[in-house]
Coordinates of C-alpha atoms in Angstrom, one line a residue:
Chain A
N26 CA 0.0 0.0 0.0
A27 CA 2.0 3.0 -1.3
G28 CA -0.6 5.7 -0.2
V29 CA -0.2 8.9 -2.3
T30 CA 2.5 8.9 -4.9
Q31 CA 3.7 11.9 -6.9
T32 CA 5.9 12.3 -10.0
P33 CA 8.3 13.8 -10.6
K34 CA 10.1 14.6 -7.3
F35 CA 12.0 17.6 -8.8
Q36 CA 11.6 19.7 -11.9
V37 CA 13.2 22.8 -13.3
L38 CA 11.3 24.7 -16.0
K39 CA 12.0 27.8 -18.0
T40 CA 9.4 30.6 -18.1
G41 CA 6.7 29.7 -20.6
Q42 CA 7.3 25.9 -20.6
S43 CA 4.4 23.5 -19.7
M44 CA 4.4 20.4 -17.6
T45 CA 2.0 18.0 -15.8
L46 CA 2.4 16.8 -12.3
Q47 CA 1.1 13.3 -11.7
C48 CA -0.6 12.0 -8.6
A49 CA -2.0 8.6 -7.8
Q50 CA -3.5 7.1 -4.6
D51 CA -4.2 3.4 -3.9
M52 CA -6.5 3.9 -0.8
N53 CA -9.8 4.0 -2.8
H54 CA -10.4 7.6 -1.7
N55 CA -13.1 9.6 -3.4
S56 CA -11.7 13.1 -2.8
M57 CA -8.3 14.4 -4.1
Y58 CA -6.5 17.7 -3.8
W59 CA -3.6 19.8 -5.0
Y60 CA -1.9 22.2 -2.6
R61 CA 1.2 24.4 -2.9
Q62 CA 3.5 25.2 -0.1
D63 CA 5.6 28.4 -0.1
P64 CA 7.9 29.6 2.7
G65 CA 6.0 31.2 5.5
M66 CA 2.6 30.7 3.8
G67 CA 1.5 27.3 5.0
L68 CA -0.3 25.1 2.4
R69 CA -2.8 26.6 0.0
L70 CA -5.4 24.7 -2.0
I71 CA -5.1 25.0 -5.8
Y72 CA -7.8 22.6 -7.0
Y73 CA -9.7 19.7 -5.7
S74 CA -11.9 16.8 -6.9
A75 CA -14.6 15.8 -4.6
S76 CA -15.3 12.6 -6.6
E77 CA -14.4 11.0 -9.9
G78 CA -15.5 13.2 -12.7
T79 CA -15.7 16.4 -10.8
T80 CA -13.1 19.2 -10.2
D81 CA -13.3 22.6 -8.7
K82 CA -11.1 25.6 -7.9
G83 CA -9.5 26.2 -4.6
E84 CA -7.9 29.3 -3.1
V85 CA -5.1 29.8 -5.7
P86 CA -6.2 28.3 -9.1
N87 CA -4.9 30.8 -11.5
G88 CA -2.3 29.4 -14.0
Y89 CA -3.3 25.8 -13.3
N90 CA -5.6 23.2 -14.7
V91 CA -6.4 19.7 -13.4
S92 CA -7.7 16.4 -14.7
R93 CA -9.3 13.6 -12.6
L94 CA -8.4 10.8 -14.9
N95 CA -10.1 8.1 -12.8
K96 CA -10.7 7.4 -9.1
R97 CA -6.9 6.8 -8.5
E98 CA -5.3 9.6 -10.5
F99 CA -5.4 13.4 -10.3
S100 CA -3.0 15.5 -12.4
L101 CA -2.1 19.2 -12.3
R102 CA -1.0 21.0 -15.4
L103 CA 0.9 24.3 -15.8
E104 CA 0.3 25.5 -19.3
S105 CA 2.8 28.4 -19.3
A106 CA 5.0 28.3 -16.2
A107 CA 5.9 31.5 -14.4
P108 CA 8.5 32.2 -11.7
S109 CA 5.7 32.8 -9.3
Q110 CA 4.8 29.1 -9.6
T111 CA 8.1 28.1 -8.1
S112 CA 6.9 26.1 -5.1
V113 CA 6.5 22.7 -3.6
Y114 CA 3.4 20.9 -4.8
F115 CA 1.5 18.3 -2.7
C116 CA -1.2 16.0 -3.8
A117 CA -3.6 14.6 -1.1
S118 CA -6.6 12.4 -0.7
S119 CA -9.2 12.1 2.0
V120 CA -11.7 9.8 3.6
T121 CA -15.2 10.4 5.0
S122 CA -13.8 10.8 8.6
G123 CA -11.8 13.9 7.4
S124 CA -8.4 12.4 7.6
T125 CA -6.3 13.7 4.7
F126 CA -3.1 12.0 3.5
F127 CA -0.4 13.8 1.6
G128 CA 2.1 12.6 -1.0
P129 CA 5.9 13.4 -0.8
G130 CA 5.7 16.5 -2.9
T131 CA 7.1 17.8 -6.2
R132 CA 9.7 20.6 -5.9
L133 CA 9.3 22.9 -8.9
T134 CA 11.6 25.7 -9.9
V135 CA 10.7 28.0 -12.7
L136 CA 13.6 30.1 -14.1
Chain B
Q2 CA -7.9 37.2 4.8
Q3 CA -6.2 34.5 6.9
Q4 CA -8.8 32.3 8.4
V5 CA -6.4 30.3 10.6
K6 CA -3.8 32.1 12.6
Q7 CA -1.0 30.1 14.1
S8 CA 1.6 31.1 16.7
P9 CA 4.5 31.2 17.4
Q10 CA 6.4 31.0 14.1
S11 CA 9.2 29.2 15.8
L12 CA 9.8 27.6 19.2
I13 CA 12.9 26.2 20.9
V14 CA 12.6 23.9 23.9
Q15 CA 14.8 21.6 25.8
K16 CA 14.3 17.8 25.8
G17 CA 11.5 16.9 28.2
G18 CA 9.9 20.3 27.8
I19 CA 6.3 20.8 26.8
P20 CA 6.0 23.0 23.7
I21 CA 2.6 24.6 23.1
I22 CA 1.5 25.7 19.6
N23 CA -1.7 27.8 19.3
C24 CA -4.2 28.4 16.6
A25 CA -7.2 30.6 16.2
Y26 CA -9.9 30.4 13.5
E27 CA -12.6 32.7 12.3
N28 CA -15.0 30.6 10.3
T29 CA -17.7 29.1 12.7
A30 CA -18.6 26.5 10.1
F31 CA -15.3 24.7 10.6
D32 CA -15.9 21.4 12.4
Y33 CA -12.7 19.4 12.0
F34 CA -9.3 20.5 13.3
P35 CA -6.2 18.4 12.4
W36 CA -2.6 19.0 13.2
Y37 CA 0.2 18.0 10.8
Q38 CA 3.8 17.3 11.3
Q39 CA 6.3 17.9 8.5
F40 CA 10.0 17.0 8.4
P41 CA 12.3 18.7 5.8
G42 CA 11.8 17.3 2.3
K43 CA 8.7 15.3 3.2
G44 CA 5.0 15.7 2.9
P45 CA 2.8 16.7 5.9
A46 CA 1.7 13.7 8.0
L47 CA -1.5 13.7 10.0
L48 CA -0.6 13.8 13.7
I49 CA -3.9 14.2 15.6
A50 CA -7.3 15.8 15.0
I51 CA -10.3 16.9 17.0
R52 CA -13.9 17.8 16.5
P53 CA -15.6 20.6 18.4
D54 CA -17.8 18.3 20.5
V55 CA -14.9 17.5 22.8
S56 CA -12.5 19.9 24.6
E57 CA -9.5 17.7 24.6
K58 CA -8.0 14.8 22.8
K59 CA -4.8 12.8 23.6
E60 CA -2.8 10.5 21.5
G61 CA 0.4 9.3 23.0
R62 CA 2.5 12.4 23.9
F63 CA 0.3 14.7 21.7
T64 CA -2.7 16.5 23.1
I65 CA -5.1 18.9 21.4
S66 CA -7.0 21.4 23.6
F67 CA -10.1 23.0 22.0
N68 CA -12.0 26.1 23.1
K69 CA -15.1 26.5 21.0
S70 CA -16.3 29.8 22.5
A71 CA -12.9 31.4 21.9
K72 CA -12.4 29.7 18.5
Q73 CA -9.0 28.5 19.5
F74 CA -7.2 25.2 19.7
S75 CA -3.7 24.2 20.7
L76 CA -1.2 21.4 20.4
H77 CA 0.8 20.3 23.4
I78 CA 3.7 17.8 23.1
M79 CA 4.5 16.1 26.4
D80 CA 8.1 15.0 27.2
S81 CA 9.4 16.4 23.9
Q82 CA 12.3 14.7 22.2
P83 CA 14.9 15.8 19.6
G84 CA 13.0 13.6 17.1
D85 CA 10.0 15.9 17.5
S86 CA 11.9 18.7 15.8
A87 CA 9.8 19.5 12.8
T88 CA 7.4 22.0 11.4
Y89 CA 3.9 21.7 12.8
F90 CA 0.8 23.0 10.9
C91 CA -2.7 23.4 12.3
A92 CA -5.6 23.3 9.9
A93 CA -9.4 23.6 9.9
T94 CA -12.2 22.4 7.6
S95 CA -15.8 21.5 7.3
N96 CA -17.2 18.7 5.3
S97 CA -18.3 19.8 1.8
G98 CA -20.1 16.6 1.1
G99 CA -19.0 13.0 1.0
S100 CA -15.3 12.8 1.8
N101 CA -14.5 16.3 0.6
Y102 CA -12.5 18.3 3.2
K103 CA -10.8 21.4 1.9
L104 CA -8.2 22.2 4.5
T105 CA -7.3 25.8 5.5
F106 CA -3.8 25.8 7.0
G107 CA -2.0 28.0 9.5
K108 CA 1.4 29.2 8.5
G109 CA 3.3 26.7 10.5
T110 CA 5.6 26.6 13.6
L111 CA 9.1 25.4 13.4
L112 CA 9.8 23.4 16.6
T113 CA 13.4 22.7 17.7
V114 CA 13.9 20.4 20.6
N115 CA 17.5 20.6 22.0
P116 CA 19.1 17.5 23.5

């Protein structure tokens, strides 16, 4: 049982490049999330998917898109990366009790 | 507008001490309050959580105290150890349907426990 997995672990992009961050969970959770973590800011919700087939915006959605490919997988896409998107990105999933489990993160630098 | 305020930003204690981290929230709809522990280079890990129908919850050396009228909750770490050195985040949420919980996080507290 791997929990929540994310790829890649590290990525460096140039301004304007695009990329997709991949996330998968093997806990059969309905809800999945993407958060970003910046120094001194805590974690902020980018997008979430309450269940397979649905997605919705969180607190900081600008510059991102998501796809809930199936119940297991939830990807985050940066269409045209900007230096302000330099951050650590965490995928998470949750159960009905409220417990939310996070992946190991993707460290993204945009030059 | 910051909905969950966490203090202090950093905290240094000696081994065996009892660090206390405080959080205050504004949204009265919040009904689930977890604490997360994060080590450098790792994802946040759920430590302990409380719902507002109880005033205290204890799991091992970790205790949450909850004051609903003051809209405040705190984490106490009993007999702290150097291995507890990490960043701690409080969070708050309410159920948005099914298993959907959108967490609002505090900004974190960097705890250092000296040997």
